[in-house]
């Protein structure tokens, strides 16, 4: 058991390397051992590219050893033709006699079928090794299939006296920074790891954000704007050609114009649930909610969040727009120079 845990831990480490690149595919890592020594390993690098099992098998220099080896993989090998052929079939073809799996795949086109292929071919299969640890790493994927909505991350910065923004006047600068440069770079890293980012109308008007990845290497998320009455002007940065933008509006204007798509939606008590439902249909597995206060509080009130990342800067505003309140204890707290970062998880 200790040996299996050791090799599955390595699989989880490998799987984490794909964060931000594999969605809507899962994070998967794979290790192949022969006589308790690793002879091959791999992970899923990017959506549409070879899966972890394929990369691990290809990395084995002496293929004849596979017939007396054990394959460790974080997620049940796929059993269907998607962007790539079924991994379960490849494992059988290569004659690998033993497969250790952390978790079964919740995706309905797999969901036990990969394990069935292996067992029917006489492969010894074990499941559940470090299942919880892996499903936590891959929580976006599992939330998507189990709850049929994206994994929702709330993010905001607040002053030391609890304000998310200063009191706005005609002379107010467009952006009043609360956090330091390191924290702002971290936010761009986070953007590169998720598929979408959402803000409300007031935040667009007040800050004119671009919502792209500029301080980090990575892909831009889909920008999502809630603009009930289509009051936002096209010259704003969120509509530039740096990324795709999806606008939810009550105006009857469902259309696509270059990189901007308008989606008509009913602005009622079910608005947020319906937005998440629409994103689920679009295969969006994770989203960051970056503001403003009204939008963030709306997700909190509806209990439609999974994780919250809250910065507290060392600035004092004295008055302004109050930051959202979290009524649970932070899971972790970290100081980034003079700024505090609290991470919350929604245990409900």
mmCIF file of C-alpha atoms in Angstrom:
data_model
loop_
_atom_site.group_PDB
_atom_site.id
_atom_site.type_symbol
_atom_site.label_atom_id
_atom_site.label_comp_id
_atom_site.label_asym_id
_atom_site.label_seq_id
_atom_site.Cartn_x
_atom_site.Cartn_y
_atom_site.Cartn_z
ATOM 1 C CA UNK A 1 0.000 0.000 0.000
ATOM 2 C CA UNK A 2 2.815 2.444 0.864
ATOM 3 C CA UNK A 3 4.401 1.720 -2.505
ATOM 4 C CA UNK A 4 1.116 2.394 -4.310
ATOM 5 C CA UNK A 5 0.649 5.657 -2.413
ATOM 6 C CA UNK A 6 4.169 6.752 -3.330
ATOM 7 C CA UNK A 7 3.645 6.195 -7.050
ATOM 8 C CA UNK A 8 0.120 7.674 -7.047
ATOM 9 C CA UNK A 9 1.468 10.773 -5.315
ATOM 10 C CA UNK A 10 3.851 11.139 -8.226
ATOM 11 C CA UNK A 11 0.919 10.801 -10.630
ATOM 12 C CA UNK A 12 -0.883 13.635 -8.832
ATOM 13 C CA UNK A 13 2.238 15.814 -9.016
ATOM 14 C CA UNK A 14 2.424 15.195 -12.749
ATOM 15 C CA UNK A 15 -1.289 15.874 -13.246
ATOM 16 C CA UNK A 16 -0.958 19.300 -11.611
ATOM 17 C CA UNK A 17 1.454 20.341 -14.368
ATOM 18 C CA UNK A 18 -1.458 20.577 -16.798
ATOM 19 C CA UNK A 19 -3.452 23.155 -14.817
ATOM 20 C CA UNK A 20 -4.701 25.866 -17.134
ATOM 21 C CA UNK A 21 -4.078 23.905 -20.332
ATOM 22 C CA UNK A 22 -6.223 20.750 -20.365
ATOM 23 C CA UNK A 23 -9.774 22.054 -19.828
ATOM 24 C CA UNK A 24 -12.372 20.919 -20.602
ATOM 25 C CA UNK A 25 -10.365 17.686 -20.261
ATOM 26 C CA UNK A 26 -9.287 16.624 -16.759
ATOM 27 C CA UNK A 27 -5.872 16.874 -15.150
ATOM 28 C CA UNK A 28 -4.317 13.404 -15.402
ATOM 29 C CA UNK A 29 -0.928 12.006 -14.439
ATOM 30 C CA UNK A 30 0.456 8.538 -15.105
ATOM 31 C CA UNK A 31 3.436 6.497 -13.888
ATOM 32 C CA UNK A 32 4.592 3.065 -15.110
ATOM 33 C CA UNK A 33 6.726 0.882 -12.856
ATOM 34 C CA UNK A 34 8.692 -2.336 -13.344
ATOM 35 C CA UNK A 35 9.979 -4.168 -10.278
ATOM 36 C CA UNK A 36 9.080 -1.120 -8.173
ATOM 37 C CA UNK A 37 11.145 1.266 -10.304
ATOM 38 C CA UNK A 38 9.638 3.998 -12.500
ATOM 39 C CA UNK A 39 10.315 3.257 -16.153
ATOM 40 C CA UNK A 40 7.918 5.773 -17.660
ATOM 41 C CA UNK A 41 5.727 8.726 -16.741
ATOM 42 C CA UNK A 42 3.606 11.363 -18.382
ATOM 43 C CA UNK A 43 0.700 13.753 -17.989
ATOM 44 C CA UNK A 44 -1.985 15.323 -20.141
ATOM 45 C CA UNK A 45 -0.302 18.486 -21.432
ATOM 46 C CA UNK A 46 -3.046 20.194 -23.411
ATOM 47 C CA UNK A 47 -6.618 19.723 -24.611
ATOM 48 C CA UNK A 48 -6.652 17.746 -27.856
ATOM 49 C CA UNK A 49 -3.162 16.357 -27.307
ATOM 50 C CA UNK A 50 -2.231 12.774 -26.225
ATOM 51 C CA UNK A 51 -3.485 11.641 -22.840
ATOM 52 C CA UNK A 52 -1.297 10.902 -19.828
ATOM 53 C CA UNK A 53 -1.286 7.136 -20.424
ATOM 54 C CA UNK A 54 -0.102 7.572 -24.008
ATOM 55 C CA UNK A 55 2.702 9.931 -22.958
ATOM 56 C CA UNK A 56 3.786 7.559 -20.173
ATOM 57 C CA UNK A 57 3.813 4.496 -22.447
ATOM 58 C CA UNK A 58 5.705 6.400 -25.140
ATOM 59 C CA UNK A 59 8.342 7.411 -22.584
ATOM 60 C CA UNK A 60 9.212 3.782 -21.767
ATOM 61 C CA UNK A 61 12.441 2.981 -23.599
ATOM 62 C CA UNK A 62 12.222 -0.812 -23.396
ATOM 63 C CA UNK A 63 8.641 -1.623 -24.401
ATOM 64 C CA UNK A 64 8.953 -5.356 -23.640
ATOM 65 C CA UNK A 65 9.021 -4.456 -19.935
ATOM 66 C CA UNK A 66 5.407 -3.285 -20.185
ATOM 67 C CA UNK A 67 4.171 -6.881 -20.113
ATOM 68 C CA UNK A 68 5.461 -7.165 -16.530
ATOM 69 C CA UNK A 69 4.701 -3.658 -15.320
ATOM 70 C CA UNK A 70 2.150 -1.713 -13.281
ATOM 71 C CA UNK A 71 0.484 1.412 -14.626
ATOM 72 C CA UNK A 72 -0.627 4.030 -12.106
ATOM 73 C CA UNK A 73 -3.046 6.716 -13.314
ATOM 74 C CA UNK A 74 -5.082 9.344 -11.499
ATOM 75 C CA UNK A 75 -8.265 8.936 -13.558
ATOM 76 C CA UNK A 76 -9.946 5.932 -15.144
ATOM 77 C CA UNK A 77 -8.543 5.430 -18.675
ATOM 78 C CA UNK A 78 -10.921 6.661 -21.362
ATOM 79 C CA UNK A 79 -12.938 4.144 -23.356
ATOM 80 C CA UNK A 80 -14.251 6.262 -26.222
ATOM 81 C CA UNK A 81 -12.945 7.977 -29.334
ATOM 82 C CA UNK A 82 -12.725 11.730 -28.719
ATOM 83 C CA UNK A 83 -9.839 13.917 -29.811
ATOM 84 C CA UNK A 84 -7.647 10.824 -29.287
ATOM 85 C CA UNK A 85 -8.197 7.009 -29.330
ATOM 86 C CA UNK A 86 -9.244 5.141 -26.159
ATOM 87 C CA UNK A 87 -6.454 4.760 -23.601
ATOM 88 C CA UNK A 88 -8.018 1.589 -22.177
ATOM 89 C CA UNK A 89 -7.564 -0.124 -25.559
ATOM 90 C CA UNK A 90 -3.911 0.986 -25.730
ATOM 91 C CA UNK A 91 -3.186 -0.437 -22.260
ATOM 92 C CA UNK A 92 -4.676 -3.781 -23.291
ATOM 93 C CA UNK A 93 -2.772 -3.738 -26.582
ATOM 94 C CA UNK A 94 0.545 -3.147 -24.815
ATOM 95 C CA UNK A 95 -0.095 -6.080 -22.481
ATOM 96 C CA UNK A 96 0.170 -4.146 -19.214
ATOM 97 C CA UNK A 97 -1.108 -6.636 -16.589
ATOM 98 C CA UNK A 98 -1.884 -4.356 -13.630
ATOM 99 C CA UNK A 99 -3.499 -0.905 -13.433
ATOM 100 C CA UNK A 100 -3.955 1.226 -10.289
ATOM 101 C CA UNK A 101 -6.504 4.056 -10.563
ATOM 102 C CA UNK A 102 -7.160 6.875 -8.110
ATOM 103 C CA UNK A 103 -10.690 7.762 -9.238
ATOM 104 C CA UNK A 104 -13.398 6.639 -11.613
ATOM 105 C CA UNK A 105 -14.341 9.102 -14.335
ATOM 106 C CA UNK A 106 -17.698 10.904 -13.781
ATOM 107 C CA UNK A 107 -17.931 11.697 -17.514
ATOM 108 C CA UNK A 108 -20.865 9.596 -18.776
ATOM 109 C CA UNK A 109 -19.025 8.400 -21.901
ATOM 110 C CA UNK A 110 -16.458 6.725 -19.641
ATOM 111 C CA UNK A 111 -17.992 6.251 -16.138
ATOM 112 C CA UNK A 112 -16.766 2.693 -15.519
ATOM 113 C CA UNK A 113 -16.505 1.618 -19.144
ATOM 114 C CA UNK A 114 -12.717 2.019 -19.191
ATOM 115 C CA UNK A 115 -12.354 -0.196 -16.127
ATOM 116 C CA UNK A 116 -14.711 -2.727 -17.710
ATOM 117 C CA UNK A 117 -12.546 -2.921 -20.854
ATOM 118 C CA UNK A 118 -9.451 -3.565 -18.748
ATOM 119 C CA UNK A 119 -11.058 -6.222 -16.554
ATOM 120 C CA UNK A 120 -12.611 -8.016 -19.543
ATOM 121 C CA UNK A 121 -9.115 -8.254 -21.021
ATOM 122 C CA UNK A 122 -7.781 -9.869 -17.848
ATOM 123 C CA UNK A 123 -6.038 -6.789 -16.474
ATOM 124 C CA UNK A 124 -5.841 -6.602 -12.680
ATOM 125 C CA UNK A 125 -7.472 -3.288 -11.682
ATOM 126 C CA UNK A 126 -7.482 -1.514 -8.319
ATOM 127 C CA UNK A 127 -9.205 1.809 -7.612
ATOM 128 C CA UNK A 128 -9.394 4.365 -4.826
ATOM 129 C CA UNK A 129 -5.705 4.969 -4.068
ATOM 130 C CA UNK A 130 -5.472 8.667 -3.014
ATOM 131 C CA UNK A 131 -8.942 9.219 -4.474
ATOM 132 C CA UNK A 132 -9.768 12.238 -2.284
ATOM 133 C CA UNK A 133 -6.417 13.912 -2.890
ATOM 134 C CA UNK A 134 -6.755 13.560 -6.645
ATOM 135 C CA UNK A 135 -10.382 14.666 -6.811
ATOM 136 C CA UNK A 136 -9.426 17.759 -4.841
ATOM 137 C CA UNK A 137 -6.717 18.625 -7.371
ATOM 138 C CA UNK A 138 -9.191 18.007 -10.191
ATOM 139 C CA UNK A 139 -12.091 19.705 -8.388
ATOM 140 C CA UNK A 140 -13.070 21.823 -11.380
ATOM 141 C CA UNK A 141 -13.677 18.707 -13.479
ATOM 142 C CA UNK A 142 -15.548 16.812 -10.761
ATOM 143 C CA UNK A 143 -17.676 19.824 -9.780
ATOM 144 C CA UNK A 144 -18.616 20.304 -13.435
ATOM 145 C CA UNK A 145 -19.907 16.754 -13.879
ATOM 146 C CA UNK A 146 -21.364 16.221 -10.415
ATOM 147 C CA UNK A 147 -23.076 19.620 -9.992
ATOM 148 C CA UNK A 148 -23.550 20.402 -13.687
ATOM 149 C CA UNK A 149 -22.076 23.871 -13.371
ATOM 150 C CA UNK A 150 -18.606 25.454 -13.402
ATOM 151 C CA UNK A 151 -16.383 25.558 -10.339
ATOM 152 C CA UNK A 152 -16.908 29.107 -9.019
ATOM 153 C CA UNK A 153 -14.010 31.102 -7.540
ATOM 154 C CA UNK A 154 -14.739 34.480 -5.922
ATOM 155 C CA UNK A 155 -11.877 36.978 -5.831
ATOM 156 C CA UNK A 156 -11.576 40.466 -4.447
ATOM 157 C CA UNK A 157 -9.197 42.852 -2.705
ATOM 158 C CA UNK A 158 -10.213 44.982 0.259
ATOM 159 C CA UNK A 159 -8.622 47.780 2.247
ATOM 160 C CA UNK A 160 -7.466 47.161 5.800
ATOM 161 C CA UNK A 161 -10.669 48.831 7.023
ATOM 162 C CA UNK A 162 -12.942 46.632 4.887
ATOM 163 C CA UNK A 163 -13.698 48.569 1.708
ATOM 164 C CA UNK A 164 -13.529 47.130 -1.797
ATOM 165 C CA UNK A 165 -13.429 50.570 -3.428
ATOM 166 C CA UNK A 166 -13.117 54.237 -2.481
ATOM 167 C CA UNK A 167 -16.028 56.629 -2.649
ATOM 168 C CA UNK A 168 -16.216 57.594 -6.319
ATOM 169 C CA UNK A 169 -16.329 61.227 -7.448
ATOM 170 C CA UNK A 170 -15.755 63.003 -10.746
ATOM 171 C CA UNK A 171 -12.081 63.404 -9.829
ATOM 172 C CA UNK A 172 -11.574 59.797 -8.744
ATOM 173 C CA UNK A 173 -8.789 57.975 -10.620
ATOM 174 C CA UNK A 174 -9.979 55.060 -12.725
ATOM 175 C CA UNK A 175 -8.129 52.460 -10.640
ATOM 176 C CA UNK A 176 -7.146 52.677 -6.969
ATOM 177 C CA UNK A 177 -4.803 49.783 -6.261
ATOM 178 C CA UNK A 178 -5.220 47.952 -2.955
ATOM 179 C CA UNK A 179 -2.641 45.185 -3.349
ATOM 180 C CA UNK A 180 1.050 45.092 -4.227
ATOM 181 C CA UNK A 181 2.687 44.076 -7.506
ATOM 182 C CA UNK A 182 3.261 40.474 -6.380
ATOM 183 C CA UNK A 183 -0.422 39.980 -5.569
ATOM 184 C CA UNK A 184 -1.457 41.456 -8.904
ATOM 185 C CA UNK A 185 0.888 39.079 -10.721
ATOM 186 C CA UNK A 186 -0.636 36.171 -8.800
ATOM 187 C CA UNK A 187 -4.096 37.227 -9.991
ATOM 188 C CA UNK A 188 -2.924 37.024 -13.596
ATOM 189 C CA UNK A 189 -1.578 33.543 -12.934
ATOM 190 C CA UNK A 190 -5.008 32.581 -11.577
ATOM 191 C CA UNK A 191 -6.692 33.947 -14.689
ATOM 192 C CA UNK A 192 -4.509 31.717 -16.847
ATOM 193 C CA UNK A 193 -5.693 28.657 -14.888
ATOM 194 C CA UNK A 194 -9.446 29.162 -15.356
ATOM 195 C CA UNK A 195 -11.673 29.100 -18.415
ATOM 196 C CA UNK A 196 -13.742 32.208 -17.749
ATOM 197 C CA UNK A 197 -13.822 35.434 -15.741
ATOM 198 C CA UNK A 198 -16.941 37.449 -14.881
ATOM 199 C CA UNK A 199 -17.637 41.020 -13.750
ATOM 200 C CA UNK A 200 -20.652 43.298 -13.539
ATOM 201 C CA UNK A 201 -21.459 46.557 -15.313
ATOM 202 C CA UNK A 202 -20.315 48.909 -12.538
ATOM 203 C CA UNK A 203 -16.853 47.359 -12.351
ATOM 204 C CA UNK A 204 -16.399 47.785 -16.099
ATOM 205 C CA UNK A 205 -17.459 51.431 -15.857
ATOM 206 C CA UNK A 206 -15.345 52.222 -12.785
ATOM 207 C CA UNK A 207 -12.113 50.354 -13.590
ATOM 208 C CA UNK A 208 -12.200 49.705 -17.355
ATOM 209 C CA UNK A 209 -10.381 46.358 -16.881
ATOM 210 C CA UNK A 210 -9.096 44.239 -19.768
ATOM 211 C CA UNK A 211 -9.446 40.915 -17.886
ATOM 212 C CA UNK A 212 -6.601 39.275 -19.797
ATOM 213 C CA UNK A 213 -3.382 37.518 -18.777
ATOM 214 C CA UNK A 214 -0.536 40.025 -19.070
ATOM 215 C CA UNK A 215 1.734 39.461 -16.072
ATOM 216 C CA UNK A 216 1.937 35.697 -16.647
ATOM 217 C CA UNK A 217 2.385 33.288 -19.542
ATOM 218 C CA UNK A 218 -0.895 31.564 -20.345
ATOM 219 C CA UNK A 219 -4.136 31.722 -22.233
ATOM 220 C CA UNK A 220 -6.752 34.412 -21.737
ATOM 221 C CA UNK A 221 -10.023 33.310 -20.128
ATOM 222 C CA UNK A 222 -13.381 33.952 -21.744
ATOM 223 C CA UNK A 223 -14.465 37.399 -20.525
ATOM 224 C CA UNK A 224 -18.052 37.495 -19.282
ATOM 225 C CA UNK A 225 -19.877 40.758 -18.633
ATOM 226 C CA UNK A 226 -23.314 41.237 -17.094
ATOM 227 C CA UNK A 227 -24.783 44.278 -18.879
ATOM 228 C CA UNK A 228 -28.526 44.266 -18.408
ATOM 229 C CA UNK A 229 -29.389 47.265 -20.583
ATOM 230 C CA UNK A 230 -26.327 47.310 -22.882
ATOM 231 C CA UNK A 231 -25.003 50.564 -21.440
ATOM 232 C CA UNK A 232 -21.316 49.752 -21.916
ATOM 233 C CA UNK A 233 -19.489 51.409 -24.808
ATOM 234 C CA UNK A 234 -17.467 49.322 -27.257
ATOM 235 C CA UNK A 235 -14.347 51.414 -26.679
ATOM 236 C CA UNK A 236 -13.932 49.847 -23.228
ATOM 237 C CA UNK A 237 -11.020 47.412 -22.849
ATOM 238 C CA UNK A 238 -13.205 44.409 -22.064
ATOM 239 C CA UNK A 239 -14.407 44.529 -25.676
ATOM 240 C CA UNK A 240 -10.982 44.681 -27.339
ATOM 241 C CA UNK A 241 -9.689 41.885 -29.563
ATOM 242 C CA UNK A 242 -7.318 40.406 -26.984
ATOM 243 C CA UNK A 243 -9.861 37.751 -25.959
ATOM 244 C CA UNK A 244 -13.403 36.537 -26.518
ATOM 245 C CA UNK A 245 -16.176 38.331 -24.629
ATOM 246 C CA UNK A 246 -19.635 37.031 -23.738
ATOM 247 C CA UNK A 247 -22.237 39.616 -22.691
ATOM 248 C CA UNK A 248 -25.375 38.611 -20.797
ATOM 249 C CA UNK A 249 -28.143 41.134 -21.377
ATOM 250 C CA UNK A 250 -31.903 41.443 -20.996
ATOM 251 C CA UNK A 251 -32.064 43.232 -24.337
ATOM 252 C CA UNK A 252 -33.261 41.027 -27.180
ATOM 253 C CA UNK A 253 -29.921 40.908 -28.959
ATOM 254 C CA UNK A 254 -28.549 37.384 -29.102
ATOM 255 C CA UNK A 255 -25.830 37.713 -31.740
ATOM 256 C CA UNK A 256 -22.106 37.383 -32.444
ATOM 257 C CA UNK A 257 -20.072 40.369 -33.597
ATOM 258 C CA UNK A 258 -16.407 39.518 -34.218
ATOM 259 C CA UNK A 259 -15.028 38.445 -30.818
ATOM 260 C CA UNK A 260 -18.118 39.626 -28.881
ATOM 261 C CA UNK A 261 -21.191 37.471 -28.305
ATOM 262 C CA UNK A 262 -24.443 38.785 -26.861
ATOM 263 C CA UNK A 263 -26.692 36.335 -25.034
ATOM 264 C CA UNK A 264 -30.198 37.359 -24.009
ATOM 265 C CA UNK A 265 -31.153 36.111 -20.556
ATOM 266 C CA UNK A 266 -33.945 36.828 -18.083
ATOM 267 C CA UNK A 267 -32.815 39.056 -15.198
ATOM 268 C CA UNK A 268 -34.844 37.483 -12.419
ATOM 269 C CA UNK A 269 -34.103 35.618 -9.201
ATOM 270 C CA UNK A 270 -32.638 32.746 -11.237
ATOM 271 C CA UNK A 271 -30.177 34.937 -13.151
ATOM 272 C CA UNK A 272 -26.956 33.559 -11.662
ATOM 273 C CA UNK A 273 -28.098 29.952 -11.825
ATOM 274 C CA UNK A 274 -29.121 30.443 -15.446
ATOM 275 C CA UNK A 275 -25.750 32.014 -16.276
ATOM 276 C CA UNK A 276 -23.962 29.018 -14.770
ATOM 277 C CA UNK A 277 -26.339 26.710 -16.620
ATOM 278 C CA UNK A 278 -25.481 28.435 -19.897
ATOM 279 C CA UNK A 279 -21.754 28.117 -19.163
ATOM 280 C CA UNK A 280 -22.233 24.413 -18.399
ATOM 281 C CA UNK A 281 -23.771 23.991 -21.854
ATOM 282 C CA UNK A 282 -20.671 25.682 -23.288
ATOM 283 C CA UNK A 283 -18.364 23.247 -21.458
ATOM 284 C CA UNK A 284 -16.925 25.949 -19.199
ATOM 285 C CA UNK A 285 -15.652 24.106 -16.127
ATOM 286 C CA UNK A 286 -14.321 26.990 -14.030
ATOM 287 C CA UNK A 287 -14.904 30.694 -13.595
ATOM 288 C CA UNK A 288 -13.448 33.537 -11.515
ATOM 289 C CA UNK A 289 -15.889 36.184 -10.272
ATOM 290 C CA UNK A 290 -13.826 39.375 -9.988
ATOM 291 C CA UNK A 291 -16.510 41.832 -9.008
ATOM 292 C CA UNK A 292 -17.877 44.176 -8.146
ATOM 293 C CA UNK A 293 -19.304 44.050 -4.656
ATOM 294 C CA UNK A 294 -22.917 43.615 -5.796
ATOM 295 C CA UNK A 295 -22.032 40.722 -8.100
ATOM 296 C CA UNK A 296 -19.830 39.022 -5.507
ATOM 297 C CA UNK A 297 -22.467 39.400 -2.793
ATOM 298 C CA UNK A 298 -25.084 37.961 -5.155
ATOM 299 C CA UNK A 299 -23.059 34.758 -5.596
ATOM 300 C CA UNK A 300 -22.503 34.556 -1.831
ATOM 301 C CA UNK A 301 -26.203 35.050 -1.017
ATOM 302 C CA UNK A 302 -27.204 32.359 -3.500
ATOM 303 C CA UNK A 303 -24.489 30.047 -2.147
ATOM 304 C CA UNK A 304 -23.214 29.645 -5.701
ATOM 305 C CA UNK A 305 -19.507 29.540 -4.966
ATOM 306 C CA UNK A 306 -16.856 26.947 -4.209
ATOM 307 C CA UNK A 307 -13.779 28.958 -3.310
ATOM 308 C CA UNK A 308 -13.020 32.556 -2.315
ATOM 309 C CA UNK A 309 -9.639 34.270 -2.543
ATOM 310 C CA UNK A 310 -9.546 37.517 -0.583
ATOM 311 C CA UNK A 311 -6.670 39.982 -0.429
ATOM 312 C CA UNK A 312 -6.446 42.559 2.354
ATOM 313 C CA UNK A 313 -4.099 45.421 1.583
ATOM 314 C CA UNK A 314 -2.387 47.798 3.969
ATOM 315 C CA UNK A 315 -4.215 50.865 2.601
ATOM 316 C CA UNK A 316 -6.970 52.690 4.501
ATOM 317 C CA UNK A 317 -9.995 54.149 2.672
ATOM 318 C CA UNK A 318 -12.059 55.331 5.686
ATOM 319 C CA UNK A 319 -15.169 55.363 3.508
ATOM 320 C CA UNK A 320 -16.355 53.858 0.257
ATOM 321 C CA UNK A 321 -17.942 50.635 -0.969
ATOM 322 C CA UNK A 322 -17.994 47.906 1.667
ATOM 323 C CA UNK A 323 -16.333 44.607 0.757
ATOM 324 C CA UNK A 324 -18.335 41.361 0.860
ATOM 325 C CA UNK A 325 -18.413 39.593 4.226
ATOM 326 C CA UNK A 326 -17.330 36.001 4.755
ATOM 327 C CA UNK A 327 -18.992 34.341 7.725
ATOM 328 C CA UNK A 328 -16.791 31.273 7.833
ATOM 329 C CA UNK A 329 -13.193 30.837 8.926
ATOM 330 C CA UNK A 330 -10.507 31.030 6.259
ATOM 331 C CA UNK A 331 -9.009 27.678 5.297
ATOM 332 C CA UNK A 332 -5.585 29.280 4.984
ATOM 333 C CA UNK A 333 -3.927 32.674 5.438
ATOM 334 C CA UNK A 334 -0.708 33.863 3.850
ATOM 335 C CA UNK A 335 1.174 37.137 4.033
ATOM 336 C CA UNK A 336 2.507 38.437 0.709
ATOM 337 C CA UNK A 337 4.777 41.210 1.910
ATOM 338 C CA UNK A 338 2.328 43.591 3.679
ATOM 339 C CA UNK A 339 -0.774 42.119 2.028
ATOM 340 C CA UNK A 340 -2.800 39.264 3.489
ATOM 341 C CA UNK A 341 -4.380 36.541 1.364
ATOM 342 C CA UNK A 342 -7.214 34.449 2.833
ATOM 343 C CA UNK A 343 -8.532 31.353 1.060
ATOM 344 C CA UNK A 344 -12.038 30.089 1.851
ATOM 345 C CA UNK A 345 -13.747 26.872 0.728
ATOM 346 C CA UNK A 346 -17.512 26.459 0.717
ATOM 347 C CA UNK A 347 -18.041 23.358 2.852
ATOM 348 C CA UNK A 348 -21.816 23.649 2.375
#
